[in-house]
Short mmCIF file of C-alpha atoms and ligand atoms in Angstrom, two decimals:
data_model
loop_
_atom_site.label_atom_id
_atom_site.label_comp_id
_atom_site.label_asym_id
_atom_site.label_seq_id
_atom_site.Cartn_x
_atom_site.Cartn_y
_atom_site.Cartn_z
CA MET A 25 0.42 0.24 0.70
CA ARG A 26 0.87 3.60 -0.86
CA ILE A 27 0.04 6.71 1.22
CA ASP A 28 0.52 10.05 0.78
CA ILE A 29 0.06 12.90 3.91
CA ILE A 30 -0.69 16.00 2.47
CA THR A 31 0.15 17.15 5.35
CA LEU A 32 1.89 21.53 6.83
CA PHE A 33 3.72 20.16 9.39
CA PRO A 34 5.31 16.98 8.10
CA GLU A 35 7.77 16.47 10.48
CA MET A 36 4.90 15.84 13.04
CA PHE A 37 4.79 11.77 11.25
CA GLU A 38 8.31 10.88 12.28
CA GLY A 39 7.82 9.92 16.11
CA PRO A 40 5.05 7.94 15.37
CA PHE A 41 6.07 6.23 11.53
CA GLY A 42 9.68 5.25 13.27
CA HIS A 43 8.96 2.48 15.24
CA SER A 44 6.99 -0.78 15.80
CA ILE A 45 4.36 -1.79 13.52
CA VAL A 46 4.41 0.80 10.73
CA LYS A 47 8.37 1.47 10.47
CA ARG A 48 8.49 -2.70 10.43
CA ALA A 49 5.81 -2.61 8.12
CA LYS A 50 7.55 0.12 5.73
CA ASP A 51 11.11 -2.11 6.23
CA LYS A 52 9.21 -5.02 4.98
CA GLY A 53 8.12 -2.99 1.80
CA ILE A 54 4.54 -3.44 2.96
CA VAL A 55 3.71 -0.34 3.73
CA GLU A 56 5.22 3.28 1.54
CA ILE A 57 4.36 6.42 3.32
CA HIS A 58 5.49 9.41 1.72
CA THR A 59 4.26 13.66 3.43
CA HIS A 60 4.50 16.02 1.38
CA ASN A 61 4.02 19.78 2.85
CA LEU A 62 1.65 21.28 1.14
CA ARG A 63 3.65 24.70 1.78
CA ASP A 64 6.27 22.84 -1.46
CA TYR A 65 2.91 23.59 -3.68
CA SER A 66 1.96 27.46 -2.82
CA THR A 67 2.30 29.34 -5.71
CA ASN A 68 2.09 32.62 -3.62
CA LYS A 69 5.44 34.45 -2.90
CA HIS A 70 5.42 34.22 0.99
CA LYS A 71 4.47 30.79 -0.06
CA LYS A 72 1.46 31.93 2.06
CA VAL A 73 -1.79 28.51 1.78
CA ASP A 74 -4.03 30.58 4.74
CA ASP A 75 -6.74 33.50 3.59
CA ALA A 76 -9.84 34.89 5.65
CA PRO A 77 -13.09 32.94 5.04
CA TYR A 78 -15.72 35.36 2.35
CA ALA A 79 -17.67 36.84 5.55
CA GLY A 80 -16.11 34.73 8.33
CA LYS A 81 -15.80 35.77 11.71
CA GLY A 82 -12.38 35.61 12.37
CA GLY A 83 -9.73 32.40 11.38
CA MET A 84 -8.44 31.08 8.58
CA LEU A 85 -8.98 28.21 5.55
CA MET A 86 -6.20 26.86 4.13
CA THR A 87 -6.56 27.88 0.45
CA PRO A 88 -7.56 26.11 -2.26
CA GLN A 89 -4.72 26.69 -4.65
CA PRO A 90 -1.95 24.15 -3.07
CA ILE A 91 -4.14 21.59 -1.78
CA ALA A 92 -5.24 21.58 -5.43
CA ASP A 93 -1.77 21.78 -7.49
CA CYS A 94 -0.45 19.12 -4.75
CA ILE A 95 -3.38 16.58 -5.76
CA ASP A 96 -3.43 16.92 -9.12
CA ALA A 97 0.82 16.28 -8.90
CA LEU A 98 0.07 13.47 -6.98
CA LYS A 99 -2.96 11.67 -9.12
CA LYS A 100 -0.25 12.25 -12.88
CA ASP A 101 1.49 9.51 -11.37
CA ARG A 102 -1.04 6.60 -10.16
CA GLU A 103 -4.80 6.22 -9.72
CA TYR A 104 -5.95 7.03 -5.90
CA ASP A 105 -8.53 4.29 -4.39
CA GLU A 106 -9.23 7.05 -1.82
CA ILE A 107 -8.19 10.66 -1.16
CA PHE A 108 -9.45 10.95 2.35
CA TYR A 109 -9.85 14.12 4.48
CA THR A 110 -10.02 14.83 8.05
CA SER A 111 -12.54 16.39 9.64
CA PRO A 112 -15.02 16.16 12.85
CA ASP A 113 -18.17 15.88 10.45
CA GLY A 114 -17.19 13.06 8.31
CA GLU A 115 -17.99 9.35 8.80
CA LEU A 116 -16.41 7.96 12.38
CA LEU A 117 -13.57 5.68 11.65
CA ASP A 118 -14.68 2.47 13.45
CA GLN A 119 -12.73 -1.38 13.28
CA ASN A 120 -15.00 -1.70 10.50
CA VAL A 121 -14.49 0.83 7.87
CA VAL A 122 -10.64 0.56 9.46
CA ASN A 123 -10.73 -2.92 7.34
CA GLN A 124 -11.93 -1.46 3.92
CA TYR A 125 -9.13 0.16 3.17
CA SER A 126 -6.53 -1.85 4.14
CA ASP A 127 -7.43 -3.77 1.33
CA TYR A 128 -6.42 -0.37 -0.78
CA ARG A 129 -3.17 0.29 -2.82
CA ASN A 130 -2.97 4.56 -3.38
CA ILE A 131 -4.01 6.36 -1.15
CA ILE A 132 -4.24 9.75 -0.25
CA ILE A 133 -4.52 11.89 3.22
CA LEU A 134 -4.99 15.50 3.05
CA CYS A 135 -4.33 16.74 6.45
CA GLY A 136 -6.48 20.49 8.15
CA HIS A 137 -5.51 23.69 9.73
CA TYR A 138 -6.93 27.00 10.61
CA LYS A 139 -10.79 26.45 10.76
CA GLY A 140 -10.34 23.87 8.27
CA ILE A 141 -10.13 23.69 4.59
CA ASP A 142 -11.49 25.21 1.26
CA GLU A 143 -15.04 23.70 0.66
CA ARG A 144 -14.56 23.47 -3.72
CA ILE A 145 -12.23 21.04 -2.10
CA ARG A 146 -14.17 19.23 -0.56
CA GLU A 147 -16.00 18.60 -2.94
CA HIS A 148 -13.89 18.21 -6.70
CA TYR A 149 -11.46 16.62 -4.39
CA ILE A 150 -11.99 14.36 -1.76
CA THR A 151 -13.84 11.15 -1.92
CA LYS A 152 -14.45 9.98 1.49
CA GLU A 153 -13.91 12.55 5.03
CA PHE A 154 -13.39 10.97 8.77
CA SER A 155 -13.43 11.82 11.68
CA ILE A 156 -11.71 10.08 14.97
CA GLY A 157 -14.47 11.57 17.47
CA ASP A 158 -16.99 14.16 18.48
CA TYR A 159 -13.59 16.50 20.13
CA VAL A 160 -11.73 19.83 17.77
CA LEU A 161 -8.03 18.72 17.13
CA SER A 162 -6.65 21.84 15.87
CA GLY A 163 -4.85 20.41 12.62
CA GLY A 164 -5.62 16.86 11.04
CA GLU A 165 -2.42 14.86 11.65
CA LEU A 166 -3.01 13.12 15.04
CA ALA A 167 -6.03 11.49 12.98
CA ALA A 168 -4.58 10.69 9.60
CA MET A 169 -1.82 8.72 12.48
CA ILE A 170 -4.63 7.18 13.70
CA LEU A 171 -5.72 5.85 10.19
CA VAL A 172 -2.40 4.78 8.84
CA ASP A 173 -1.10 2.78 12.66
CA SER A 174 -4.77 1.06 12.03
CA VAL A 175 -4.89 -0.04 8.23
CA VAL A 176 -1.37 -0.43 8.37
CA ARG A 177 -1.23 -3.11 11.75
CA ILE A 178 -4.23 -5.41 10.02
CA ILE A 179 -2.17 -5.32 6.52
CA PRO A 180 -1.60 -9.06 5.67
CA GLY A 181 2.99 -9.78 6.84
CA ALA A 182 2.48 -6.56 9.52
CA ILE A 183 2.27 -8.49 12.65
CA GLY A 184 4.15 -11.43 13.42
CA ASP A 185 1.51 -13.32 14.73
CA GLU A 186 -1.70 -12.55 11.96
CA MET A 187 -4.13 -13.84 14.54
CA SER A 188 -3.06 -11.88 17.18
CA ALA A 189 -4.99 -8.29 14.92
CA LEU A 190 -8.10 -10.68 14.65
CA SER A 191 -8.54 -10.87 18.14
CA ASP A 192 -8.51 -7.92 19.08
CA SER A 193 -11.74 -5.88 19.90
CA PHE A 194 -14.24 -4.99 17.24
CA GLN A 195 -12.91 -7.50 14.37
CA ASP A 196 -15.96 -9.76 15.95
CA GLY A 197 -18.05 -7.41 16.56
CA LEU A 198 -17.11 -8.20 21.01
CA VAL A 199 -14.43 -5.89 22.95
CA ALA A 200 -11.66 -8.50 23.86
CA PRO A 201 -11.20 -10.73 27.02
CA PRO A 202 -9.50 -10.49 30.13
CA ALA A 203 -6.00 -11.23 29.29
CA TYR A 204 -3.29 -11.88 31.31
CA THR A 205 0.57 -12.98 31.20
CA ARG A 206 3.15 -14.50 33.75
CA PRO A 207 3.36 -14.98 37.13
CA LYS A 208 0.50 -17.29 38.49
CA ASN A 209 -0.47 -15.63 41.35
CA PHE A 210 0.64 -11.78 41.60
CA ARG A 211 0.53 -10.15 44.78
CA GLY A 212 -2.27 -12.43 45.86
CA TRP A 213 -4.15 -11.93 43.09
CA GLU A 214 -4.32 -15.45 40.53
CA VAL A 215 -5.38 -16.31 36.90
CA PRO A 216 -8.64 -17.53 36.13
CA GLU A 217 -7.83 -21.40 37.02
CA ILE A 218 -9.44 -22.69 32.99
CA LEU A 219 -7.13 -20.34 31.38
CA LEU A 220 -4.27 -22.41 33.11
CA SER A 221 -6.16 -26.20 32.06
CA GLY A 222 -5.23 -26.36 28.69
CA ASN A 223 -8.47 -26.97 27.23
CA GLU A 224 -8.10 -25.09 24.42
CA LYS A 225 -12.44 -25.52 23.80
CA LYS A 226 -13.36 -24.37 27.45
CA ILE A 227 -11.01 -21.48 26.99
CA ASP A 228 -11.98 -20.23 24.20
CA GLU A 229 -15.88 -20.33 25.45
CA TRP A 230 -14.54 -18.86 28.23
CA LYS A 231 -13.25 -16.06 26.20
CA HIS A 232 -15.89 -15.57 24.69
CA GLU A 233 -18.15 -16.01 27.01
CA GLN A 234 -16.17 -13.01 29.15
CA ALA A 235 -15.40 -10.34 25.72
CA VAL A 236 -19.53 -10.51 25.41
CA ILE A 237 -20.42 -9.94 29.21
CA ARG A 238 -17.29 -7.42 29.19
CA THR A 239 -19.49 -5.91 25.63
CA LYS A 240 -22.36 -6.04 28.07
CA ALA A 241 -20.90 -3.63 30.47
CA ARG A 242 -19.05 -0.96 28.26
CA ARG A 243 -20.13 -1.62 25.06
CA PRO A 244 -24.16 -2.00 24.39
CA GLY A 245 -24.27 -0.26 21.42
CA LEU A 246 -21.95 -2.74 19.09
CA LEU A 247 -24.64 -6.04 20.61
CA GLU A 248 -27.80 -3.52 18.91
CA ASP A 249 -25.00 -3.28 16.16
N1 SAH B 13 -13.61 24.91 11.92
C1 SAH B 13 -13.55 23.36 11.97
C2 SAH B 13 -12.62 22.54 12.79
C3 SAH B 13 -10.80 22.57 12.01
S1 SAH B 13 -10.12 22.49 13.17
C4 SAH B 13 -14.76 22.83 11.86
O1 SAH B 13 -15.57 23.51 12.95
O2 SAH B 13 -15.62 21.42 11.63
C5 SAH B 13 -8.57 22.13 12.49
C6 SAH B 13 -8.03 20.78 11.46
O3 SAH B 13 -8.18 19.60 12.23
C7 SAH B 13 -9.92 20.37 10.81
O4 SAH B 13 -9.33 21.22 9.39
C8 SAH B 13 -8.88 18.89 10.83
O5 SAH B 13 -9.38 18.69 9.24
C9 SAH B 13 -8.90 18.39 12.10
N2 SAH B 13 -10.04 17.76 12.57
C10 SAH B 13 -10.18 18.79 13.60
N3 SAH B 13 -11.32 17.50 14.67
C11 SAH B 13 -10.42 16.11 13.74
C12 SAH B 13 -11.56 14.69 14.54
N4 SAH B 13 -12.44 15.33 14.94
N5 SAH B 13 -11.71 13.74 13.17
C13 SAH B 13 -11.16 14.10 12.19
N6 SAH B 13 -9.88 15.77 11.92
C14 SAH B 13 -10.36 16.42 12.70
#
């Protein structure tokens, strides 16, 4: 998968993409991530990328020219399955859509800033808008990182033990069951006996039961869906 990220702050991505699963996926050639500094595409002599909104009451908007030129340049070289824009009024990101996106070959993610972007870019360039939750961030970079991380970790080969991605919360419509590791007894707190029994069938049943109990208690909405 190739991911092109259009941003005013490319440096922000160095930390999150330089470690752990995303880094390993890049090293293995499973994913290619390119950041593009929007300012490089501005034809303004001061490399300006924002302007005051028409009839606005404060705050700036990202101007259409650098965004359109940057996307045009990228589209010259390949076709994109989706051109994403990070937006609080977009479709809420969840495991279902993340699973779908992991099949894509080429995507663009446009990160907004200031009060957002000129509406005409949303109309004519963007194919999908997504939100990471009902709160407002200062920019789309963190949202883009979340999309990339959640998508990349389920691409086959990104995680060593592929089963482990499939057994995470939401994959089967349930949250994950409680999990334990060594030691068996920690400060007098015991690991549930069943997990030490070696009876795989019983253990699977127990895990499923626990996942259902936990989902009912914490995320009842998932069961209704
Ligand atoms: N004026 C906008 C908010 C601008 S916040 C509004 O009221 O909807 C600045 C930028 O941060 C946005 O353009 C968007 O790209 C990003 N952003 C903010 N909150 C977000 C969220 N919950 N999910 C995804 N992106 C978000």
